């Protein structure tokens, strides 16, 4: 079955962006392994808000060679970018996606989509880039209500910048 990997950066207090979607707390001057990670996946999943933020980066669409699904409850006009808008329940859609053919799937975010995926038990691995700053408020890594879910730490590394890279696998009983 295809795996869903949540590859994401967060603050020390569990925020993936500031209250106004600020990402300036992230260290942008270093790669942290992104260039190695990107070729390992062939599909991305984004909530509509994350998709909008990505478009606002003022760079070419970053995943032109991937299959990209963007979740929105509304009907969205076709994009000039290679994305498919999905109105279907994300958990149902992604459960089916995982059973089909293809490689690893990157859950890009944001917090709403992550919360839905966690609640549905659809996140197989988490690769977390924990930045040494407490933001106090913002967009949580996982939004909404979800039952506790245990993960096993499979590796960790300390980057000289102070970022901790922690890789987790979903714990199966
Ligand atoms: N630090 C990082 O590495 C990182 C990574 C990714 C994202 N982010 C940040 O996270 C922020 C966005 O996160 P967010 O939590 O606000 O939003 P999000 O999860 O990216 O997107 C939320 C949107 O997804 C759609 N959605 C939610 N539930 C749905 C459902 N049940 N069915 C269908 N569609 C559904 C809705 O779109 P509609 O409103 O169109 O219906 C909703 O507004 C941005 O600031 C982004 O930059 C940070």
Coordinates of C-alpha atoms and ligand atoms in Angstrom, one line a residue:
X1 CA 0.0 0.0 0.0
X2 CA 1.2 3.5 -0.7
X3 CA 2.5 5.5 2.2
X4 CA 1.6 9.0 3.3
X5 CA 4.5 11.0 4.7
X6 CA 3.9 14.2 6.6
X7 CA 7.1 16.1 5.9
X8 CA 6.8 19.4 7.7
X9 CA 8.5 22.1 9.8
X10 CA 7.1 23.3 13.1
X11 CA 7.9 25.6 15.9
X12 CA 8.8 24.3 19.4
X13 CA 5.3 24.9 20.5
X14 CA 3.7 23.0 17.6
X15 CA 2.8 25.7 15.0
X16 CA 3.5 25.4 11.3
X17 CA 2.9 29.1 10.6
X18 CA 2.1 32.3 12.5
X19 CA -1.4 33.6 13.1
X20 CA -1.3 35.5 9.8
X21 CA 0.3 32.5 8.0
X22 CA 3.8 33.9 8.5
X23 CA 6.6 31.4 7.7
X24 CA 9.5 33.7 8.6
X25 CA 10.4 31.7 11.7
X26 CA 11.6 28.9 9.4
X27 CA 15.3 28.8 8.5
X28 CA 15.1 29.4 4.8
X29 CA 18.9 29.5 4.2
X30 CA 19.4 25.8 4.5
X31 CA 18.1 22.7 2.7
X32 CA 17.6 20.2 5.6
X33 CA 17.2 17.4 3.1
X34 CA 14.3 18.7 1.0
X35 CA 16.2 18.2 -2.2
X36 CA 16.7 14.6 -1.3
X37 CA 13.1 14.1 -0.1
X38 CA 11.3 15.6 -3.1
X39 CA 12.3 12.8 -5.6
X40 CA 11.1 10.1 -3.2
X41 CA 7.4 11.1 -3.6
X42 CA 5.2 11.3 -6.6
X43 CA 2.1 12.8 -5.2
X44 CA 1.3 15.8 -2.9
X45 CA -1.8 16.5 -0.8
X46 CA -2.6 20.1 0.2
X47 CA -5.4 21.9 1.9
X48 CA -6.7 24.8 -0.1
X49 CA -5.1 27.4 2.2
X50 CA -1.7 25.8 1.9
X51 CA -2.1 25.7 -1.9
X52 CA -2.9 29.5 -1.8
X53 CA 0.2 30.2 0.3
X54 CA 2.3 28.1 -2.1
X55 CA 1.0 30.2 -5.0
X56 CA 1.9 33.4 -3.1
X57 CA 5.5 32.5 -2.8
X58 CA 6.2 34.2 -6.1
X59 CA 8.2 31.3 -7.5
X60 CA 7.2 28.9 -10.2
X61 CA 4.8 26.2 -9.0
X62 CA 7.1 24.0 -7.0
X63 CA 5.7 20.5 -7.8
X64 CA 5.2 20.5 -11.6
X65 CA 6.2 16.9 -12.1
X66 CA 4.0 15.5 -9.2
X67 CA 0.4 14.5 -9.1
X68 CA -1.1 17.2 -6.8
X69 CA -4.4 17.0 -5.0
X70 CA -5.8 20.1 -3.3
X71 CA -8.8 19.7 -1.0
X72 CA -11.5 22.3 -0.9
X73 CA -15.2 22.0 0.1
X74 CA -16.0 24.4 -2.8
X75 CA -16.0 23.9 -6.5
X76 CA -12.8 25.6 -7.8
X77 CA -12.2 26.6 -11.4
X78 CA -9.4 24.6 -13.1
X79 CA -6.0 25.8 -12.2
X80 CA -3.2 26.8 -14.6
X81 CA -1.0 24.6 -12.4
X82 CA -1.0 20.7 -12.5
X83 CA -3.4 20.3 -9.6
X84 CA -6.6 18.5 -9.2
X85 CA -9.2 20.0 -6.8
X86 CA -11.0 17.4 -4.6
X87 CA -14.3 18.2 -3.0
X88 CA -14.8 14.6 -1.8
X89 CA -14.2 13.8 1.9
X90 CA -10.3 13.9 2.2
X91 CA -10.1 10.7 4.3
X92 CA -12.2 8.7 1.9
X93 CA -10.3 10.0 -1.1
X94 CA -6.9 9.4 0.4
X95 CA -7.8 5.9 1.7
X96 CA -8.6 5.0 -1.9
X97 CA -5.5 6.7 -3.2
X98 CA -3.3 4.7 -0.9
X99 CA -4.8 1.5 -2.2
X100 CA -4.0 2.4 -5.8
X101 CA -0.7 2.2 -7.7
X102 CA 2.0 4.7 -7.3
X103 CA 4.8 5.8 -5.0
X104 CA 4.9 7.7 -1.7
X105 CA 2.5 10.5 -1.0
X106 CA 3.6 13.7 0.6
X107 CA 1.1 15.3 3.0
X108 CA 2.2 18.9 2.6
X109 CA -0.3 20.4 5.0
X110 CA -1.6 22.5 6.5
X111 CA -3.0 22.1 9.9
X112 CA -6.6 21.3 8.9
X113 CA -5.7 18.7 6.4
X114 CA -3.1 17.2 8.8
X115 CA -5.7 16.9 11.6
X116 CA -8.1 15.2 9.3
X117 CA -5.4 12.7 8.2
X118 CA -4.3 12.0 11.7
X119 CA -7.9 11.5 12.9
X120 CA -8.4 9.0 10.0
X121 CA -5.2 7.1 10.8
X122 CA -3.8 7.8 7.4
X123 CA -0.4 9.2 8.3
X124 CA 2.2 6.5 8.0
X125 CA 5.3 8.5 8.7
X126 CA 6.1 12.0 10.1
X127 CA 9.3 13.8 9.2
X128 CA 9.4 16.8 11.5
X129 CA 11.8 19.8 11.3
X130 CA 11.5 21.2 14.8
X131 CA 12.6 24.8 14.8
X132 CA 14.0 26.3 18.1
X133 CA 11.4 29.0 18.6
X134 CA 8.1 29.2 20.5
X135 CA 5.6 31.3 18.5
X136 CA 2.8 31.6 21.1
X137 CA 0.1 31.4 18.5
X138 CA -0.5 30.4 14.9
X139 CA -1.6 27.5 12.7
X140 CA -1.3 24.2 14.7
X141 CA 0.5 21.2 13.2
X142 CA -2.7 19.2 13.7
X143 CA -6.0 21.0 13.9
X144 CA -9.3 19.7 15.2
X145 CA -10.1 16.9 17.4
X146 CA -8.4 13.5 17.1
X147 CA -7.9 10.5 19.2
X148 CA -4.4 9.9 20.6
X149 CA -2.2 8.2 18.1
X150 CA 1.3 6.8 19.0
X151 CA 4.3 7.0 16.7
X152 CA 7.7 5.3 17.0
X153 CA 10.8 7.4 16.6
X154 CA 12.9 5.8 13.9
X155 CA 15.7 8.4 13.6
X156 CA 16.7 11.8 14.8
X157 CA 19.4 14.3 14.0
X158 CA 20.5 17.7 15.3
X159 CA 21.2 20.2 12.6
X160 CA 23.9 22.8 13.5
X161 CA 21.2 25.5 13.2
X162 CA 19.4 24.0 16.2
X163 CA 16.7 22.3 14.1
X164 CA 15.9 18.8 15.3
X165 CA 15.0 16.4 12.5
X166 CA 12.8 13.6 13.9
X167 CA 11.4 10.8 11.8
X168 CA 8.5 8.8 13.2
X169 CA 6.5 5.8 12.0
X170 CA 2.9 5.1 12.9
X171 CA 2.8 2.5 15.7
X172 CA 0.9 -0.5 14.8
X173 CA -0.2 -2.7 17.7
Ligands
LIG1 N1 5.6 24.8 8.2 C1 5.3 24.1 7.2 O1 6.1 23.2 6.8 C2 4.0 24.2 6.5 C3 3.5 23.3 5.6 C4 2.3 23.4 5.0 C5 1.5 24.5 5.3 N2 1.9 25.4 6.2 C6 1.1 26.6 6.5 O2 -0.2 26.2 7.0 C7 -1.1 27.2 6.8 C8 -2.4 26.6 6.2 O3 -2.9 25.6 7.1 P1 -4.5 25.7 7.5 O4 -4.7 24.7 8.6 O5 -4.9 27.1 7.7 O6 -5.2 25.2 6.2 P2 -5.1 23.9 5.2 O7 -5.2 22.7 5.9 O8 -3.9 24.1 4.3 O9 -6.3 24.2 4.3 C9 -7.6 24.3 4.8 C10 -8.6 24.2 3.7 O10 -8.8 22.9 3.3 C11 -10.1 22.6 2.9 N3 -10.7 21.6 3.7 C12 -10.6 21.5 5.1 N4 -11.4 20.5 5.5 C13 -11.9 19.9 4.4 C14 -12.8 18.8 4.2 N5 -13.3 18.1 5.2 N6 -13.1 18.6 2.9 C15 -12.7 19.3 1.9 N7 -11.8 20.3 2.0 C16 -11.5 20.6 3.3 C17 -10.9 23.9 3.1 O11 -10.8 24.7 1.9 P3 -12.0 25.6 1.4 O12 -12.0 26.7 2.4 O13 -11.6 26.0 0.0 O14 -13.2 24.8 1.4 C18 -10.0 24.6 4.2 O15 -10.2 26.0 4.2 C19 -0.5 28.2 5.8 O16 0.0 29.3 6.5 C20 0.7 27.4 5.3 O17 1.8 28.2 4.9 C21 3.1 25.3 6.8

